[in-house]
Amino acid sequence: MNKRKHASMYARHVVAVLAPHFTDLQQEATAMVVTAAIERHLADPDPAWEVILDSGYTANWRLRPAVAPGQVHVACYRQPYTSTDREREAQLTALLHLKTS
């Protein structure tokens, strides 16, 4: 499978896995924008890249580049950062990688 097709499939999987947890991703227009952003990031990785998953006003939950090339992970930026946030962050990232590997 070529790299571009793999990136497209991965991006769609990321959005599908996270949509039940972030209601904005259930809107078709938002899902398309986030999918395209992930595809662009995978084609031209940037360590500063991120996508906000929740409200733009709070921006507590984001997609960020993963340590492994060609992947993304869920990151929480809520202050204060609690153990509940840490657990949810780990669970969502694990679910994401389980479903997209």
mmCIF file of C-alpha atoms in Angstrom:
data_model
loop_
_atom_site.group_PDB
_atom_site.id
_atom_site.type_symbol
_atom_site.label_atom_id
_atom_site.label_comp_id
_atom_site.label_asym_id
_atom_site.label_seq_id
_atom_site.Cartn_x
_atom_site.Cartn_y
_atom_site.Cartn_z
ATOM 1 C CA MET A 1 0.000 0.000 0.000
ATOM 2 C CA ASN A 2 1.418 3.384 -0.896
ATOM 3 C CA LYS A 3 2.239 5.936 1.773
ATOM 4 C CA ARG A 4 -0.491 8.407 0.788
ATOM 5 C CA LYS A 5 -3.254 5.784 0.874
ATOM 6 C CA HIS A 6 -2.024 4.508 4.239
ATOM 7 C CA ALA A 7 -2.051 8.070 5.648
ATOM 8 C CA SER A 8 -5.590 8.586 4.371
ATOM 9 C CA MET A 9 -6.825 5.326 5.914
ATOM 10 C CA TYR A 10 -5.040 6.062 9.202
ATOM 11 C CA ALA A 11 -6.535 9.572 9.385
ATOM 12 C CA ARG A 12 -10.065 8.259 8.792
ATOM 13 C CA HIS A 13 -9.548 5.592 11.477
ATOM 14 C CA VAL A 14 -8.312 8.185 13.983
ATOM 15 C CA VAL A 15 -11.416 10.304 13.465
ATOM 16 C CA ALA A 16 -13.743 7.281 13.605
ATOM 17 C CA VAL A 17 -12.201 6.015 16.854
ATOM 18 C CA LEU A 18 -12.267 9.409 18.552
ATOM 19 C CA ALA A 19 -15.694 10.597 17.329
ATOM 20 C CA PRO A 20 -17.648 8.853 20.123
ATOM 21 C CA HIS A 21 -15.476 10.695 22.663
ATOM 22 C CA PHE A 22 -15.428 14.161 21.048
ATOM 23 C CA THR A 23 -18.825 15.204 19.704
ATOM 24 C CA ASP A 24 -17.453 17.801 17.270
ATOM 25 C CA LEU A 25 -15.855 14.940 15.320
ATOM 26 C CA GLN A 26 -19.344 13.534 14.741
ATOM 27 C CA GLN A 27 -20.085 16.499 12.468
ATOM 28 C CA GLU A 28 -19.160 15.641 8.886
ATOM 29 C CA ALA A 29 -17.513 18.984 8.112
ATOM 30 C CA THR A 30 -15.336 18.860 11.240
ATOM 31 C CA ALA A 31 -14.414 15.230 10.627
ATOM 32 C CA MET A 32 -13.307 16.102 7.090
ATOM 33 C CA VAL A 33 -11.151 19.016 8.272
ATOM 34 C CA VAL A 34 -9.474 16.929 10.990
ATOM 35 C CA THR A 35 -8.932 14.005 8.598
ATOM 36 C CA ALA A 36 -7.273 16.330 6.080
ATOM 37 C CA ALA A 37 -5.110 17.891 8.815
ATOM 38 C CA ILE A 38 -3.870 14.459 9.918
ATOM 39 C CA GLU A 39 -3.123 13.486 6.313
ATOM 40 C CA ARG A 40 -1.141 16.713 5.751
ATOM 41 C CA HIS A 41 0.787 16.172 8.969
ATOM 42 C CA LEU A 42 1.701 12.619 8.001
ATOM 43 C CA ALA A 43 2.868 13.805 4.566
ATOM 44 C CA ASP A 44 4.985 16.603 6.052
ATOM 45 C CA PRO A 45 5.536 15.987 9.790
ATOM 46 C CA ASP A 46 5.914 18.983 12.077
ATOM 47 C CA PRO A 47 6.666 18.503 15.797
ATOM 48 C CA ALA A 48 4.584 21.608 16.607
ATOM 49 C CA TRP A 49 1.469 20.273 14.809
ATOM 50 C CA GLU A 50 -1.734 19.846 16.778
ATOM 51 C CA VAL A 51 -5.495 19.611 16.316
ATOM 52 C CA ILE A 52 -7.928 20.726 19.026
ATOM 53 C CA LEU A 53 -10.465 17.998 19.748
ATOM 54 C CA ASP A 54 -12.772 19.828 22.140
ATOM 55 C CA SER A 55 -13.948 23.433 22.310
ATOM 56 C CA GLY A 56 -11.643 26.009 20.803
ATOM 57 C CA TYR A 57 -12.292 28.106 23.895
ATOM 58 C CA THR A 58 -10.874 25.547 26.314
ATOM 59 C CA ALA A 59 -8.623 23.483 24.015
ATOM 60 C CA ASN A 60 -8.074 20.903 26.732
ATOM 61 C CA TRP A 61 -7.847 17.907 24.393
ATOM 62 C CA ARG A 62 -5.622 17.788 21.318
ATOM 63 C CA LEU A 63 -4.074 15.471 18.799
ATOM 64 C CA ARG A 64 -0.290 15.728 18.766
ATOM 65 C CA PRO A 65 2.471 13.899 16.891
ATOM 66 C CA ALA A 66 3.308 10.560 18.486
ATOM 67 C CA VAL A 67 6.850 9.466 19.226
ATOM 68 C CA ALA A 68 6.470 6.762 16.569
ATOM 69 C CA PRO A 69 6.617 8.291 13.074
ATOM 70 C CA GLY A 70 3.357 8.223 11.157
ATOM 71 C CA GLN A 71 1.133 8.252 14.226
ATOM 72 C CA VAL A 72 -0.653 10.744 16.453
ATOM 73 C CA HIS A 73 -1.670 10.624 20.108
ATOM 74 C CA VAL A 74 -4.240 12.270 22.350
ATOM 75 C CA ALA A 75 -2.891 14.915 24.736
ATOM 76 C CA CYS A 76 -4.611 16.744 27.567
ATOM 77 C CA TYR A 77 -3.651 20.354 28.297
ATOM 78 C CA ARG A 78 -6.171 20.998 31.089
ATOM 79 C CA GLN A 79 -4.856 22.918 34.076
ATOM 80 C CA PRO A 80 -4.633 21.507 36.593
ATOM 81 C CA TYR A 81 -3.791 18.211 34.912
ATOM 82 C CA THR A 82 -5.351 15.502 37.105
ATOM 83 C CA SER A 83 -4.909 11.760 37.414
ATOM 84 C CA THR A 84 -8.329 11.386 35.758
ATOM 85 C CA ASP A 85 -7.065 13.403 32.775
ATOM 86 C CA ARG A 86 -3.900 11.294 32.624
ATOM 87 C CA GLU A 87 -5.956 8.079 32.651
ATOM 88 C CA ARG A 88 -8.329 9.304 29.929
ATOM 89 C CA GLU A 89 -5.403 10.476 27.815
ATOM 90 C CA ALA A 90 -3.739 7.060 28.105
ATOM 91 C CA GLN A 91 -6.984 5.180 27.415
ATOM 92 C CA LEU A 92 -7.842 7.216 24.331
ATOM 93 C CA THR A 93 -4.337 6.913 22.913
ATOM 94 C CA ALA A 94 -4.313 3.152 23.585
ATOM 95 C CA LEU A 95 -7.714 2.807 21.906
ATOM 96 C CA LEU A 96 -6.490 4.859 18.985
ATOM 97 C CA HIS A 97 -3.412 2.689 18.473
ATOM 98 C CA LEU A 98 -5.310 -0.544 19.030
ATOM 99 C CA LYS A 99 -7.848 0.379 16.383
ATOM 100 C CA THR A 100 -5.377 1.832 13.875
ATOM 101 C CA SER A 101 -2.379 -0.471 14.067
#
